[in-house]
PDB file of C-alpha atoms in Angstrom:
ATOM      1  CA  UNK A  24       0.000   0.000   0.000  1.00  0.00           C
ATOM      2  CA  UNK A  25       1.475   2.962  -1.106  1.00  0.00           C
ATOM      3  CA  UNK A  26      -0.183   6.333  -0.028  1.00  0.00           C
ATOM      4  CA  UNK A  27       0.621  10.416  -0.615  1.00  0.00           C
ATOM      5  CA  UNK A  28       2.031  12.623   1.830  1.00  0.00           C
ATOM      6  CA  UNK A  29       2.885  16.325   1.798  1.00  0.00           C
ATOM      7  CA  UNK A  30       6.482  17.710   2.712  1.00  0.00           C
ATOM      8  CA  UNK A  31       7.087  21.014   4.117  1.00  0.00           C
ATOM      9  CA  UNK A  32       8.496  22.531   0.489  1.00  0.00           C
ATOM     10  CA  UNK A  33       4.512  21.967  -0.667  1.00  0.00           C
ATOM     11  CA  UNK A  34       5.585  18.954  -2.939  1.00  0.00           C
ATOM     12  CA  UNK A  35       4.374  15.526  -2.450  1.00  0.00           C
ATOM     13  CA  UNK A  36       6.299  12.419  -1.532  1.00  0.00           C
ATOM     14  CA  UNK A  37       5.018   8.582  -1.087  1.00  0.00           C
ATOM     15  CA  UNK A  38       4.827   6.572   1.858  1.00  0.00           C
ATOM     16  CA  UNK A  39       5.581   2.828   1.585  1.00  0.00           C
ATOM     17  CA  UNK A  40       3.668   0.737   3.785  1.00  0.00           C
ATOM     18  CA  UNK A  41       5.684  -2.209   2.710  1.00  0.00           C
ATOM     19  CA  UNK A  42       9.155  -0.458   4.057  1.00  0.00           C
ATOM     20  CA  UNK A  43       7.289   1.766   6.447  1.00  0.00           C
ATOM     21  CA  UNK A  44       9.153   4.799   5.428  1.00  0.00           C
ATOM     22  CA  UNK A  45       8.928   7.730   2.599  1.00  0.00           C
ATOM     23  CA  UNK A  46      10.537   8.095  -0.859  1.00  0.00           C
ATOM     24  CA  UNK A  47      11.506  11.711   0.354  1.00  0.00           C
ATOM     25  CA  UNK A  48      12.543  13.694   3.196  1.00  0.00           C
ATOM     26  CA  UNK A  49       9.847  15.743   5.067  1.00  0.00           C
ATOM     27  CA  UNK A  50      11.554  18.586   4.133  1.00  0.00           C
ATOM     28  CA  UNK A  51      10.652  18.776   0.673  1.00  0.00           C
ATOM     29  CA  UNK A  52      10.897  16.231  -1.507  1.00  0.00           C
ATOM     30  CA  UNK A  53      11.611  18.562  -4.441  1.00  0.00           C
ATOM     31  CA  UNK A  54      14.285  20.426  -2.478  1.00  0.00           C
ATOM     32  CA  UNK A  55      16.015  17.119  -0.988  1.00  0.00           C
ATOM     33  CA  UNK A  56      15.846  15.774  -4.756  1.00  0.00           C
ATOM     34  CA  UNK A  57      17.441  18.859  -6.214  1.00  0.00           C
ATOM     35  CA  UNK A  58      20.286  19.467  -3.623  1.00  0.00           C
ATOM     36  CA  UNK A  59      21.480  15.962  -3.100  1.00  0.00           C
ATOM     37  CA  UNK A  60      21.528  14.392  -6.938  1.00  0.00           C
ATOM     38  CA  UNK A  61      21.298  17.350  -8.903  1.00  0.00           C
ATOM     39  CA  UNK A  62      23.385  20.005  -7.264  1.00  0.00           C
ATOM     40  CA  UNK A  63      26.027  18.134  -5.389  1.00  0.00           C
ATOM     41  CA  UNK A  64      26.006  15.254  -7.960  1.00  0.00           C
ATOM     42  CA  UNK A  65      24.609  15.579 -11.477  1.00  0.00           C
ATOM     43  CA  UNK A  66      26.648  19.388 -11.273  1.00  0.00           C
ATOM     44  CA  UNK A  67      29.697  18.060 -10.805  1.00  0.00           C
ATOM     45  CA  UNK A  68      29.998  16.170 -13.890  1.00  0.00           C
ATOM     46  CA  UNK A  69      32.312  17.994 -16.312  1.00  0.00           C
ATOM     47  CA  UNK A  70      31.670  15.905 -19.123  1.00  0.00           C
ATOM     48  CA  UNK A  71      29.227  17.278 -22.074  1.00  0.00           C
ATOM     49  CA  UNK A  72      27.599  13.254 -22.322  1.00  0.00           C
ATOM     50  CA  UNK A  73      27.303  11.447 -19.320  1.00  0.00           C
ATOM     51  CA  UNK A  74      25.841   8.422 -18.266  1.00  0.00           C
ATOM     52  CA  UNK A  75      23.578   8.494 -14.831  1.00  0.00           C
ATOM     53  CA  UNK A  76      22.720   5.098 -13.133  1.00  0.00           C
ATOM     54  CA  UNK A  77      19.735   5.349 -10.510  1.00  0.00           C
ATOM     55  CA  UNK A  78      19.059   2.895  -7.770  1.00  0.00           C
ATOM     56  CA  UNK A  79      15.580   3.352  -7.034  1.00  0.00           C
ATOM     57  CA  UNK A  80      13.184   4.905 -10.153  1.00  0.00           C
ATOM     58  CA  UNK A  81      10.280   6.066  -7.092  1.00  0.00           C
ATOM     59  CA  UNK A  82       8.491   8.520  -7.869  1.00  0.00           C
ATOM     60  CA  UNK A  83      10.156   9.821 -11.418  1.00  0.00           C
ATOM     61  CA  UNK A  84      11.281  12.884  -9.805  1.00  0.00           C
ATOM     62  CA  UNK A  85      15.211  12.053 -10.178  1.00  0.00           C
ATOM     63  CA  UNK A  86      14.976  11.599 -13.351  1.00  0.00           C
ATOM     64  CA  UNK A  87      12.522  14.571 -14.142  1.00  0.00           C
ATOM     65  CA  UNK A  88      15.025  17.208 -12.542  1.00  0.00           C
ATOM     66  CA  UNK A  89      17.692  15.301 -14.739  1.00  0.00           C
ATOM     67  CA  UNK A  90      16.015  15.827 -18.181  1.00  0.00           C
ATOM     68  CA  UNK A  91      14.860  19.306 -16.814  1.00  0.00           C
ATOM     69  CA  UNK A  92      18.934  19.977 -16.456  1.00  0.00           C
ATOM     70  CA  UNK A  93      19.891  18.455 -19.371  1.00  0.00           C
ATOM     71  CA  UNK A  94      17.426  20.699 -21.618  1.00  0.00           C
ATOM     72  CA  UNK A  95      18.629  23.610 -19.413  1.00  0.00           C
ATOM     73  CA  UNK A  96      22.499  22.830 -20.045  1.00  0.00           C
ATOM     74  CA  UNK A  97      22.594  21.396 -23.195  1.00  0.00           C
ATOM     75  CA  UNK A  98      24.497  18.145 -22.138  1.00  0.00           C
ATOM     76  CA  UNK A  99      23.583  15.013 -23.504  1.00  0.00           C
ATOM     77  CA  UNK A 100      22.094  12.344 -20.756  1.00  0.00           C
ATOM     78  CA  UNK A 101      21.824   8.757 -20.905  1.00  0.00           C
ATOM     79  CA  UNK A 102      19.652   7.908 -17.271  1.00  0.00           C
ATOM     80  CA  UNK A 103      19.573   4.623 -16.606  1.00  0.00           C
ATOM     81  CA  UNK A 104      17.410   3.577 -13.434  1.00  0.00           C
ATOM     82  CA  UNK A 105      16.918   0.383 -11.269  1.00  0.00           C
ATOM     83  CA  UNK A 106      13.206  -0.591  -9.905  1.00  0.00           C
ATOM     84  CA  UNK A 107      12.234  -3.896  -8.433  1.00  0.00           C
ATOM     85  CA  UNK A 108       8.850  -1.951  -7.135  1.00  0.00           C
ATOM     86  CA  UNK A 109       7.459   0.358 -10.006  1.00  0.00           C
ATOM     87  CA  UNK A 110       4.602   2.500  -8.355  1.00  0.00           C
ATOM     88  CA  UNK A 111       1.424   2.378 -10.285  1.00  0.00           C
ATOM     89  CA  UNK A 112       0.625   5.413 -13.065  1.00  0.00           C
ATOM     90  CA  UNK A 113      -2.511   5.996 -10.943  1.00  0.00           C
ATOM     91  CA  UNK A 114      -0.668   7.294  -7.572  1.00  0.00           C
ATOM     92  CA  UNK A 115       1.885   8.695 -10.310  1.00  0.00           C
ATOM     93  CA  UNK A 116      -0.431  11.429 -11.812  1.00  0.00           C
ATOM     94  CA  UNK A 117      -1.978  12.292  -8.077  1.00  0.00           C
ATOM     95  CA  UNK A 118       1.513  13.577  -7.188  1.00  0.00           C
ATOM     96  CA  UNK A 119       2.260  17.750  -7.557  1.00  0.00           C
ATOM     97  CA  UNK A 120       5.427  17.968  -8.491  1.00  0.00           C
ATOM     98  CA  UNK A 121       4.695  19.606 -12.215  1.00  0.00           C
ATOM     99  CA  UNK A 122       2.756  22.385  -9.898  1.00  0.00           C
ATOM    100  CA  UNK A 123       6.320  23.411  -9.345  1.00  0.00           C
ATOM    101  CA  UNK A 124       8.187  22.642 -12.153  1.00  0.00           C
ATOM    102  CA  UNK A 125       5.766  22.279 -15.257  1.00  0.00           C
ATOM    103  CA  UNK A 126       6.618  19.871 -18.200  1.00  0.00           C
ATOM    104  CA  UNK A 127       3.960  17.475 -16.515  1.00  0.00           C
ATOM    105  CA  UNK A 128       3.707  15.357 -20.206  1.00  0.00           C
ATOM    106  CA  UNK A 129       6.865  14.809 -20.170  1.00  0.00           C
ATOM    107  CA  UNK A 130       6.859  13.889 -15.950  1.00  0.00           C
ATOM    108  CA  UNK A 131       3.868  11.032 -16.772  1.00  0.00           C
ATOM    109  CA  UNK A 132       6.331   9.806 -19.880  1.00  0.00           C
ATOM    110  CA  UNK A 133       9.082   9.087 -18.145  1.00  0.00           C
ATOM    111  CA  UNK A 134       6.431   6.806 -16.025  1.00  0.00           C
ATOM    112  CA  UNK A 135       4.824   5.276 -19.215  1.00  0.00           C
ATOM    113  CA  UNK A 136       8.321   3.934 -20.668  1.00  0.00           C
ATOM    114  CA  UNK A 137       8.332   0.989 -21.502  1.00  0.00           C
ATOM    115  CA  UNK A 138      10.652  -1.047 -18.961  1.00  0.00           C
ATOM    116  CA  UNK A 139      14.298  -2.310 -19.991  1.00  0.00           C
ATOM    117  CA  UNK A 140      14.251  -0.645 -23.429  1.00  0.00           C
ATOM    118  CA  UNK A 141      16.253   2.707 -24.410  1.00  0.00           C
ATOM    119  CA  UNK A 142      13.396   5.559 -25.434  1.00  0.00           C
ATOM    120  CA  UNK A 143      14.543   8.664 -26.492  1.00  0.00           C
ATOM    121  CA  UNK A 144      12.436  11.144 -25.157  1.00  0.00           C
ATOM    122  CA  UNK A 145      14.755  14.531 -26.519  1.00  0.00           C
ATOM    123  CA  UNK A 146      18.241  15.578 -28.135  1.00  0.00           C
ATOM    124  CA  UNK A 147      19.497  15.635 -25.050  1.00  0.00           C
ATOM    125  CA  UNK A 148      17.737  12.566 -22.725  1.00  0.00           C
ATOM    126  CA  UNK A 149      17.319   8.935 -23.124  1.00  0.00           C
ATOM    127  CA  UNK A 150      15.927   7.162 -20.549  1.00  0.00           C
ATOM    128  CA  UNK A 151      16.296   3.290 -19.835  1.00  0.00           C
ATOM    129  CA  UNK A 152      14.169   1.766 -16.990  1.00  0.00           C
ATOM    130  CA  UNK A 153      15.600  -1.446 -15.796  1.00  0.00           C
ATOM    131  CA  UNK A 154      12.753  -3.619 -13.981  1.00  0.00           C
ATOM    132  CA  UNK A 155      14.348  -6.266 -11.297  1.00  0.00           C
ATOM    133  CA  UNK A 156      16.388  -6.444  -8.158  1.00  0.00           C
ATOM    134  CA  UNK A 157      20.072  -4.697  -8.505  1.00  0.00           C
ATOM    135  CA  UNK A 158      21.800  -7.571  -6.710  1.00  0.00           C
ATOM    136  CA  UNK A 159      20.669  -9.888  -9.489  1.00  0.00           C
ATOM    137  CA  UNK A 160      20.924  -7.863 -12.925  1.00  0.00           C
ATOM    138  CA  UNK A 161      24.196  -6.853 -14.835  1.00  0.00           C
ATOM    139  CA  UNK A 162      24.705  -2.898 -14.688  1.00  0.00           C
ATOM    140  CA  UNK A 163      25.072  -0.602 -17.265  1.00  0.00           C
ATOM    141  CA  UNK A 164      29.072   0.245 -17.651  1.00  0.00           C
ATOM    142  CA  UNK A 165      30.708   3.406 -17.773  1.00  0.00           C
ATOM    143  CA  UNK A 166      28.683   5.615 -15.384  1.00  0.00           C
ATOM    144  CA  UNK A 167      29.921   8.739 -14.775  1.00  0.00           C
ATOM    145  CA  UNK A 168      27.124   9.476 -11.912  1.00  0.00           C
ATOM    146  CA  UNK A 169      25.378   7.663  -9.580  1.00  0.00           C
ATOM    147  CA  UNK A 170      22.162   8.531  -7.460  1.00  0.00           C
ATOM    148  CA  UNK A 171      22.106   5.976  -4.653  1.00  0.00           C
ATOM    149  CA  UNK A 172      18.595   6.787  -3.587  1.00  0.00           C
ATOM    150  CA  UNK A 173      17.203   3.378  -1.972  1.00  0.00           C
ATOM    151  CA  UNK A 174      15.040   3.191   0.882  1.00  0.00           C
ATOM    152  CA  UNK A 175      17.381   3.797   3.903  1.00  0.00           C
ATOM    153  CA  UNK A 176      20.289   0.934   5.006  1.00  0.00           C
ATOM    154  CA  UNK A 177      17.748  -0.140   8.133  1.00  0.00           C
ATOM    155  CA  UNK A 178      14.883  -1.138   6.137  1.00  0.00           C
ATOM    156  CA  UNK A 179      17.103  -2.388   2.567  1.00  0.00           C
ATOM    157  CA  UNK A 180      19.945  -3.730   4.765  1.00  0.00           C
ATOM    158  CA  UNK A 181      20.642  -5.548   1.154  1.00  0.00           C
ATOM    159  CA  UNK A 182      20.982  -2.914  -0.787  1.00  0.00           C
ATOM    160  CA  UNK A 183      23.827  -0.960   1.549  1.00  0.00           C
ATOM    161  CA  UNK A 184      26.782  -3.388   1.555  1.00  0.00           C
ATOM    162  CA  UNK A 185      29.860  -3.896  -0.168  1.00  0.00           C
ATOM    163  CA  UNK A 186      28.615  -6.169  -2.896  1.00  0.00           C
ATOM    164  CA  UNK A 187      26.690  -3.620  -3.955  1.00  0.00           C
ATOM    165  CA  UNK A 188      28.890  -1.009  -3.820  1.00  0.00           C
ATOM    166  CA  UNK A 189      31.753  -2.807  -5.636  1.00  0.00           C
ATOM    167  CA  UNK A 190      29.102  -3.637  -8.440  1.00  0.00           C
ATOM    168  CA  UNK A 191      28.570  -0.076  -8.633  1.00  0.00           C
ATOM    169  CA  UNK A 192      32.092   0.698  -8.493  1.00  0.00           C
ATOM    170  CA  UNK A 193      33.027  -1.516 -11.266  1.00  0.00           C
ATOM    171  CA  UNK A 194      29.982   0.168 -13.513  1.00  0.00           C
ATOM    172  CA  UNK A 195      31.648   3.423 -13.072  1.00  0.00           C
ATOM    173  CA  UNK A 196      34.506   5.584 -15.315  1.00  0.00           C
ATOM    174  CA  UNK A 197      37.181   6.827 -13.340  1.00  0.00           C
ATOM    175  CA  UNK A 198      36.226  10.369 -12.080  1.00  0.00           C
ATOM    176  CA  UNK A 199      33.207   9.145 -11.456  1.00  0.00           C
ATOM    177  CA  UNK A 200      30.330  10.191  -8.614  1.00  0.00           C
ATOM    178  CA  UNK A 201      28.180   9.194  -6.227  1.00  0.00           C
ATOM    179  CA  UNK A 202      25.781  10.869  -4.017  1.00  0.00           C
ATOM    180  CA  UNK A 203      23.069   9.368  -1.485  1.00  0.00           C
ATOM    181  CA  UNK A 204      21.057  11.005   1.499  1.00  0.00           C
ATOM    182  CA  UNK A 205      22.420   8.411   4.139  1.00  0.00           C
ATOM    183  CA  UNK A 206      25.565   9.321   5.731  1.00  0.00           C
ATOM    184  CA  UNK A 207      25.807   6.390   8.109  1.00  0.00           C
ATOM    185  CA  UNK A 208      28.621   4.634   9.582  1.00  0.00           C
ATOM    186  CA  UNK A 209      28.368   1.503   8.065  1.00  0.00           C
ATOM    187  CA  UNK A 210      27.367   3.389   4.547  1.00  0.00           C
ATOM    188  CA  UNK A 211      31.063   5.239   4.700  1.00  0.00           C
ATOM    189  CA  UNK A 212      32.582   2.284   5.596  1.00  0.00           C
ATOM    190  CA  UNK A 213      31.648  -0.353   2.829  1.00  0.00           C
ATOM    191  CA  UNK A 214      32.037   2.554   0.282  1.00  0.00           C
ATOM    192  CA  UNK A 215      35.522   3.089   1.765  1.00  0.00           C
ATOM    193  CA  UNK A 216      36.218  -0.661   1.441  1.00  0.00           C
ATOM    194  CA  UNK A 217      35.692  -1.161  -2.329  1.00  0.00           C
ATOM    195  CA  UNK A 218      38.025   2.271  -3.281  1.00  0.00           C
ATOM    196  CA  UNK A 219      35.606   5.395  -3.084  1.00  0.00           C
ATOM    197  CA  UNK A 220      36.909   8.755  -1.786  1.00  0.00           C
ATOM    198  CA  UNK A 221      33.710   9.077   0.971  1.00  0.00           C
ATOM    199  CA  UNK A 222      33.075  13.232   1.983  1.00  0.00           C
ATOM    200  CA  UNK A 223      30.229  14.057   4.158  1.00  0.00           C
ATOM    201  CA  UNK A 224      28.874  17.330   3.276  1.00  0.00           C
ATOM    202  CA  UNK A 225      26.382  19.395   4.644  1.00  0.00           C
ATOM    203  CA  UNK A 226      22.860  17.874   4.422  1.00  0.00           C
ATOM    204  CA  UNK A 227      19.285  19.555   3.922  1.00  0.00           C
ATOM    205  CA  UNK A 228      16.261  20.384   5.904  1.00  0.00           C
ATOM    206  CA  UNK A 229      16.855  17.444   9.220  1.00  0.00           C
ATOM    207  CA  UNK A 230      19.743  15.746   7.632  1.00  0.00           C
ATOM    208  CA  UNK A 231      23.258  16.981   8.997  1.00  0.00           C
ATOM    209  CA  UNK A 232      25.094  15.279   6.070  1.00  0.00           C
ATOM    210  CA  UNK A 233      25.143  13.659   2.886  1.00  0.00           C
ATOM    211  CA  UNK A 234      27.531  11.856   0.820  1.00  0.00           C
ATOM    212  CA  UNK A 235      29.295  12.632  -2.265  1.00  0.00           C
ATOM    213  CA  UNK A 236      31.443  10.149  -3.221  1.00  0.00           C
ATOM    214  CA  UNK A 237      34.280   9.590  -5.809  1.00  0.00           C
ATOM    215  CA  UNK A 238      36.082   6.910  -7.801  1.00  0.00           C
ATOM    216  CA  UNK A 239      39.695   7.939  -8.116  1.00  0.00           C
ATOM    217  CA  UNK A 240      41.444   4.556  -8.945  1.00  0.00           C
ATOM    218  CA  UNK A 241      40.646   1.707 -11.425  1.00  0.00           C
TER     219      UNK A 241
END
């Protein structure tokens, strides 16, 4: 059961029954979204075509501020994004978000893709949804960023680990980043352990940090 919420920036976010917890931070959902993978991540990229792997489609909202940037910048996008629990088009259209940023056609498209097939959706976007469970599938290669957005490391305890972080790793170009909301212990330390550069930075709203992490080293 999956049901909509309202975060203190006016936008919606979903709460999961099934994880007991929400897609986004109270917050704002728009603001966490933006700050976290945009700003501190997508930004950072130098490169005029780069390749984004998401863990954790959600809501579409990642991915909308991404093909909102890359029209904005210019730069050429190829999003790739992991789901093993699509949320259904009729909670989709019930969120605001295109209240605050507009473009909602192109918002519901990204939702209507077909799964694990390439659709061009712009001169500067291509979006590829990837339907199953990231321990299981084979990743994309040569990622330049990564938005690590899963539900948090105590309720996908699976999903936070060094497997999955060395998959990750060895999906990525060198130079590559990372960002995710959770700044825990354990997080820093399996990142660590598999060859990321870990730096907490400041965090948004409640959270005290984030993480933007690098891969310096083949």
């Amino acid at each position: 059961m999956i049901s909509l919420k309202l975060t203190e920036d006016g936008s919606h976010t979903l709460f999961s029954e099934q994880f007991a917890e929400q897609y986004h931070s109270s917050f704002g959902a728009i603001a966490e979204s933006k700050y976290v993978y945009i700003e501190t991540g997508l930004k950072s990229c130098n490169s005029n075509i780069i390749n984004v792997l998401e863990m954790g489609f959600g809501t579409g909202l990642n991915a909308f501020l991404t093909f909102l940037y890359a029209a904005e910048s210019q730069k050429t996008i190829n999003y790739f994004s992991v789901e093993k629990f699509p949320v259904e088009i009729s909670v989709i259209e019930k969120l605001n978000f295109c209240e605050f940023l507009e473009n909602k056609h192109i918002f519901l498209e990204l939702h209507r893709c077909k799964w694990n097939e390439k659709v061009v959706l712009s001169k500067n976007f291509s979006l590829t949804k990837i339907l199953g469970d990231i321990c299981d599938i084979s990743l994309p290669q040569n990622i330049d960023v990564v938005f690590f957005d899963a539900f948090s490391p105590d309720k996908q305890p699976s999903l936070w680990n060094e497997k999955i972080f060395q998959k990750i790793y060895n999906s990525m170009n060198i130079n590559g980043i990372l960002t995710t909301y959770s700044s825990k212990g354990i997080v820093k330390q399996a990142l660590r352990n598999v060859g990321f550069e870990v730096k907490r930075i400041k965090g948004i709203g409640n959270k005290r940090h984030v993480l933007k992490v690098l891969k310096n080293f083949c």
